[in-house]
XYZ file of C-alpha atoms in Angstrom:
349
model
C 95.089 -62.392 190.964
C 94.969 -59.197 193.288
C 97.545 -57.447 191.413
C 95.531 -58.115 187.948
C 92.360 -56.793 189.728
C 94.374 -53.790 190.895
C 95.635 -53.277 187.076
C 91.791 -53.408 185.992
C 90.621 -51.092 188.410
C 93.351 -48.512 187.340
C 91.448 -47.414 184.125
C 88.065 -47.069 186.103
C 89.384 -44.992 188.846
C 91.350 -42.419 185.962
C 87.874 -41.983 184.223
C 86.093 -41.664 187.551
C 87.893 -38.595 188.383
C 87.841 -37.654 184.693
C 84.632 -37.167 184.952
C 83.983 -35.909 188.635
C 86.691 -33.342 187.427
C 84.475 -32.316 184.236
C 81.811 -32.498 186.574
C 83.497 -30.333 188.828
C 84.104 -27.373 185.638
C 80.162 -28.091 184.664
C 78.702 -27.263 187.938
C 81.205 -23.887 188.513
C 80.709 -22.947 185.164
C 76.601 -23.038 185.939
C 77.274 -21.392 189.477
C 78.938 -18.413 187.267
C 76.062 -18.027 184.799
C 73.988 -17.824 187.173
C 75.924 -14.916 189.537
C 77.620 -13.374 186.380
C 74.083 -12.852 184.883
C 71.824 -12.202 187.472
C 74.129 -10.491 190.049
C 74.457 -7.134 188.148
C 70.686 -7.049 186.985
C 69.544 -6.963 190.857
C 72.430 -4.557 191.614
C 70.656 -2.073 188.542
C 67.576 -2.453 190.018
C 68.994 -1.778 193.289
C 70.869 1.500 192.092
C 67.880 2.849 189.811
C 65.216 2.464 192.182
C 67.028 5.008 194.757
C 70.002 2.825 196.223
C 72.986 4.744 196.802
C 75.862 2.942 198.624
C 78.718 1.690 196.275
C 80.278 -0.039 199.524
C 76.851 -2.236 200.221
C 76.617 -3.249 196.505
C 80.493 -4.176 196.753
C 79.781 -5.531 200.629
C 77.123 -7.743 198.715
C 79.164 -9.151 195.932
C 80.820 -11.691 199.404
C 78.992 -11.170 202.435
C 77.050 -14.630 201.662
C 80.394 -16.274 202.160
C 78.091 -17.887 205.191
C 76.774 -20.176 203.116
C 80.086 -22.197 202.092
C 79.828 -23.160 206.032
C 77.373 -25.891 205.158
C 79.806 -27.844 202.374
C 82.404 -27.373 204.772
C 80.837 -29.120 207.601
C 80.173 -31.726 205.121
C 83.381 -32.189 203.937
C 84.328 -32.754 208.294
C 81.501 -34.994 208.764
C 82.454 -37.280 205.920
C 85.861 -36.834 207.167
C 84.689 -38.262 210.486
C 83.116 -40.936 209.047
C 86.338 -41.878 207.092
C 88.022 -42.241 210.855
C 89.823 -39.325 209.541
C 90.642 -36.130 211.666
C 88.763 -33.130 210.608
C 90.703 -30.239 210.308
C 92.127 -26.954 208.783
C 94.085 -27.423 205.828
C 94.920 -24.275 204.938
C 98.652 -23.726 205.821
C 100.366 -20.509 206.596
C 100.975 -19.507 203.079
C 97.490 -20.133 202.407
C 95.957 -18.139 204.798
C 98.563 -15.244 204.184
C 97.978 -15.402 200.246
C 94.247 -15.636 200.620
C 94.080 -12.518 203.359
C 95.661 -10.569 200.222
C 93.497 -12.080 197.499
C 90.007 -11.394 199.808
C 91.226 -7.652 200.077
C 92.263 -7.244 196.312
C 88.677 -9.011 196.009
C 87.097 -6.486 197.787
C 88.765 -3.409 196.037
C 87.410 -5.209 192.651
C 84.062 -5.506 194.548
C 83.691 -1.839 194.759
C 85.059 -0.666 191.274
C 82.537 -2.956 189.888
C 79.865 -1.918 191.789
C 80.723 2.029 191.437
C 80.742 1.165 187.482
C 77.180 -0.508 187.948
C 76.357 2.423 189.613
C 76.384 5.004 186.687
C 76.812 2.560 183.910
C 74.149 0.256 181.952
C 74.182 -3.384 182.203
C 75.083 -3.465 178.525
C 77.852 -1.454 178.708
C 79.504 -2.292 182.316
C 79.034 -5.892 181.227
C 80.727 -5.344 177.330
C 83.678 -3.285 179.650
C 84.004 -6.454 182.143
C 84.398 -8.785 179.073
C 88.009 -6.824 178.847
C 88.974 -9.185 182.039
C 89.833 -11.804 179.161
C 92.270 -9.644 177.834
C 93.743 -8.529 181.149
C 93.592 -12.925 182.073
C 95.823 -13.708 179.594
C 98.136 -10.879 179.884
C 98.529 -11.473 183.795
C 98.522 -15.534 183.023
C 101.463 -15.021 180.810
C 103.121 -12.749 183.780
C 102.009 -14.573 186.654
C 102.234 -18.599 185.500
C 103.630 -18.222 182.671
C 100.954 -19.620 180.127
C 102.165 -19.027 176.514
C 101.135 -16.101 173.969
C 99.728 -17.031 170.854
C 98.767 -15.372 168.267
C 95.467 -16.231 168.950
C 95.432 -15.062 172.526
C 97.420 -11.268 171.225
C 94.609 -11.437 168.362
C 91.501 -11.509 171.241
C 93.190 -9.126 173.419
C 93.358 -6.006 170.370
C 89.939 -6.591 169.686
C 88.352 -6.371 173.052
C 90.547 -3.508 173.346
C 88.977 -1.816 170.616
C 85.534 -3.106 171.755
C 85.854 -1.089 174.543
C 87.337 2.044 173.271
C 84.046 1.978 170.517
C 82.078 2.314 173.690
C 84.629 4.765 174.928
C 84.264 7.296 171.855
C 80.111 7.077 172.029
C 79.654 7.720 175.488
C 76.902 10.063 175.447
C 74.395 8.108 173.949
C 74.435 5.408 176.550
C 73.882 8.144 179.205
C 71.011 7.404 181.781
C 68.873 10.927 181.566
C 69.801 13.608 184.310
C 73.629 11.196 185.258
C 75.913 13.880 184.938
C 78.820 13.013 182.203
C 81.798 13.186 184.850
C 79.962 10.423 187.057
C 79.656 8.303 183.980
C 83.107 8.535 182.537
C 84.465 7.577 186.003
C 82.186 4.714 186.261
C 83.229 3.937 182.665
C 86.943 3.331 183.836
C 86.088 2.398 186.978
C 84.481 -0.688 185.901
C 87.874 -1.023 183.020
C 89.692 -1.226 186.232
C 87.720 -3.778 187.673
C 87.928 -5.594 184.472
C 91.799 -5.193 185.099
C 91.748 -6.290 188.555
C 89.803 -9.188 188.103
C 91.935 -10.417 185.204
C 94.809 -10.511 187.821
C 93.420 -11.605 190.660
C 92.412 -14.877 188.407
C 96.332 -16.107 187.832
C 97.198 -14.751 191.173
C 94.814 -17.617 192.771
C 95.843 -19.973 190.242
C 99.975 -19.226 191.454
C 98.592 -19.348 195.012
C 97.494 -22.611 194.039
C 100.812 -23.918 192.259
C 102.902 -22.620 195.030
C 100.708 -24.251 198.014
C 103.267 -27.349 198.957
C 100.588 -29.659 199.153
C 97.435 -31.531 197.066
C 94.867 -29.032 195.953
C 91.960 -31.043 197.368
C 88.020 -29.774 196.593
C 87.945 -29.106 200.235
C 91.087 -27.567 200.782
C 89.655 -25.230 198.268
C 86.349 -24.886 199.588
C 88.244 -23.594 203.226
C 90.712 -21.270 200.673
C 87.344 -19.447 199.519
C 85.885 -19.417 202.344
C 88.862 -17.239 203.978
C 89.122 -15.150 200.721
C 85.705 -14.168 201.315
C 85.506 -13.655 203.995
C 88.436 -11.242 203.739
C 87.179 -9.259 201.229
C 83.629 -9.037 203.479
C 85.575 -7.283 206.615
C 87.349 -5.256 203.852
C 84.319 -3.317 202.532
C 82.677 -3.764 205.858
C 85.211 -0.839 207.366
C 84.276 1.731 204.893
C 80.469 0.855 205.714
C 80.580 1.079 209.303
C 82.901 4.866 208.823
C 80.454 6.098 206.497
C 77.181 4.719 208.714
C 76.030 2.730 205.905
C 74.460 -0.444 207.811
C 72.691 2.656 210.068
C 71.468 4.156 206.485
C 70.002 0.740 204.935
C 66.450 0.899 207.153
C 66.263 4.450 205.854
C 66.974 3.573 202.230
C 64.347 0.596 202.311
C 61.512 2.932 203.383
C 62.664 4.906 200.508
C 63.046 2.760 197.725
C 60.782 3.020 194.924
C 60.094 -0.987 194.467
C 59.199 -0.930 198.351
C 60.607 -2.071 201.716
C 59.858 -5.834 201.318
C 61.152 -5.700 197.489
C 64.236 -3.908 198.553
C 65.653 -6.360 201.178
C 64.323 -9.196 198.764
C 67.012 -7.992 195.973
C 70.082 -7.499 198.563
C 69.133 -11.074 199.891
C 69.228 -12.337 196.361
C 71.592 -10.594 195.307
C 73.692 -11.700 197.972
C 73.492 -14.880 197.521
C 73.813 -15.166 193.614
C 76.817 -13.378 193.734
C 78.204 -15.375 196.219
C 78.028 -18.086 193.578
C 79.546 -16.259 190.788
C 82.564 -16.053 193.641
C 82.285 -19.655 194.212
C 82.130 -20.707 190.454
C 84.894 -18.420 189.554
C 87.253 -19.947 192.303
C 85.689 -23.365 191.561
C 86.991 -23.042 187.494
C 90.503 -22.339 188.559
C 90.629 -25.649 190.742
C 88.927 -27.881 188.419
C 90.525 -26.070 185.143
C 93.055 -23.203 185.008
C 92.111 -19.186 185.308
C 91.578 -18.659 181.116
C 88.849 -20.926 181.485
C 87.387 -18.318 183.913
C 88.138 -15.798 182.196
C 86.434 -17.625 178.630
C 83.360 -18.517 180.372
C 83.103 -15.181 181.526
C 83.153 -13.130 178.301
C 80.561 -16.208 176.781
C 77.942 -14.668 179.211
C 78.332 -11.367 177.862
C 75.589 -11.759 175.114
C 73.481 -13.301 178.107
C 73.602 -10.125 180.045
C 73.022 -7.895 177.160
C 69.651 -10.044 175.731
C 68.435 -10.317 180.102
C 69.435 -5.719 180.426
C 67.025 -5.401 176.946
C 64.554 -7.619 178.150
C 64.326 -7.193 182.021
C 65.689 -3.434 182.284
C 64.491 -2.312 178.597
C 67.929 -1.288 177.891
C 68.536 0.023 174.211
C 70.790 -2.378 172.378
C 72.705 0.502 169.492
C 74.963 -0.084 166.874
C 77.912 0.870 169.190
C 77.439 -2.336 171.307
C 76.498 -4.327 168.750
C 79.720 -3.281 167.001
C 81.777 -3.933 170.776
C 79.485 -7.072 171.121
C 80.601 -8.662 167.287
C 84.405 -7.611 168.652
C 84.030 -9.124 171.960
C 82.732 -12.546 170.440
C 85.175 -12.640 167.933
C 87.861 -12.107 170.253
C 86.363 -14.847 172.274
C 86.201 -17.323 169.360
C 90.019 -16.779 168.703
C 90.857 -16.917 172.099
C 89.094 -20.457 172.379
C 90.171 -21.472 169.120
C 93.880 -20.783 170.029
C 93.515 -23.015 173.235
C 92.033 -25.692 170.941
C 94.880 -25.453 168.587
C 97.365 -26.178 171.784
C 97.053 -30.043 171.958
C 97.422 -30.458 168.348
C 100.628 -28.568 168.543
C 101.754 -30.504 171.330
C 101.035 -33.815 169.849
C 102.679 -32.756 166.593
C 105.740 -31.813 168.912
C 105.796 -34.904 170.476
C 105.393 -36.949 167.569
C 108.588 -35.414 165.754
């Protein structure tokens, strides 16, 4: 009698954590949108109304790592409750791997934020939707997750996406930016892009290669460290070039005001903190392409929230990189939808 009860309860329990672990995508995915989209429109504001520290914006992008201290005390307290011990299970490897993730982290911090610096939201965000690209060619590297024709067919044209924007530079120009600032912001933020796409697999190996069950608090502790990392990594630059001494001088002079200017770092702070958190939070619940998919779907987000909020002109040239980037996009996704079909065919022969 136990043993059929035990049988019975098998199915429930697989589509309980079926859908905790859609669940799970859902709520990283929204955590994403959220940073991914607002995130860079604060950080424009913040750099056109007289901010000038690339390290802050880049400081900013994980310095509310704080916050994760509140599920994590959760995740002990239940653990208590469970009459189990709470404790640190991150193991040696993990720690290591994540020290070198948070400062790779932190270097991507700063070449985004430099590109934000000089660059439009329409344009740093069409260059950042390249991180697909640069996903699937470091997935393929790193764990080994198959080329398609799909995949090569999404990486060309976001290639040529970007080099559109590349060849018609000078119209996007913000008046009086000189045009040696703006090219180096232009492959500043490629680099990024580049970065990014790596550091996405690399977590995902780190992952694959931990020796033990990838639990959602296990992961929680494993961003908290990364984080945390990458914090102390653009907090050195900061404190050599006096820029925590420099920030009550830069409030009193920022056009929006004092109280508006420590408003946007604090919410900036914090919604970037959950684009970090979602981002991480897609590769445990899914794998790093789903990341890196999500990521290039918010693209036409951040261009329609730059035209409306930052009255950003919207020219053929993006449109042009826009059309390439979703159609790159829809054959990337359209490839991964293609997979199971192949492998059921496979396994049916």
């Amino acid at each position: 009698m136990d043993t059929e009860l035990g049988n019975k309860n098998e199915p429930e329990q697989h589509q309980n954590k079926k859908r905790m672990k859609l669940f799970l995508v859902f709520l990283n995915c929204m955590l994403m949108a959220i940073g991914q989209v607002a995130g860079p429109l604060l950080m424009r504001i913040y750099y056109l109304h007289g901010g000038k520290s690339n390290w802050l914006g880049a400081w900013l992008l994980t310095a509310g790592f704080p916050i994760l201290i509140i599920p994590i005390a959760i995740s002990f307290i239940r653990a208590r409750a469970r009459e189990q011990a709470g404790r640190l299970l991150v193991t040696k490897w993990l720690f290591g791997a994540s020290a070198i993730l948070g400062v790779l982290l932190g270097l991507d911090s700063y070449l985004y934020s430099f590109g934000m610096s000089y660059l439009p939201v329409s344009v740093s965000s069409l260059l950042g939707s390249s991180q697909l690209a640069f996903t699937a060619i470091f997935a393929y590297i790193v764990v080994k997750h198959k080329f398609t024709h799909y995949s090569i067919n999404a990486v060309v044209l976001m290639t040529f996406g970007s080099l559109i924007l590349g060849f018609h530079m000078n119209g996007d120009k913000p008046r009086g930016e000189a045009k040696g600032k703006y090219i180096l912001g232009f492959f500043m933020t490629i680099g990024g892009a580049a970065l990014h796409g790596f550091l996405m697999p690399a977590l995902e190996f780190t992952y694959l290669k931990a020796g033990k069950a990838i639990t959602f608090d296990l992961v929680l502790q494993v961003q908290f460290l990364i984080s945390m990392f990458a914090t102390l990594f653009c907090s050195i630059p900061m404190i050599i070039n006096k820029d925590f001494q420099d920030i009550s001088k830069e409030a009193a002079e920022f056009g929006l005001g004092e109280t508006k200017y420590y408003t946007i770092l604090l919410i900036a702070a914090i919604v970037l903190q959950f684009l970090v958190i979602g981002s991480l939070g897609v590769i445990f619940s899914s794998t790093s392409l789903l990341g890196g998919l999500v990521s290039s779907l918010l693209v036409p987000v951040q261009q329609a929230f730059a035209v409306i909020f930052l009255k950003e002109v919207f020219n053929a040239e993006k449109g042009m990189a826009l059309a390439m980037c979703l159609w790159g996009f829809a054959s990337y996704l359209y490839g991964e939808y293609q997979k199971p079909e192949a492998n059921k065919e496979e396994s049916t022969d």
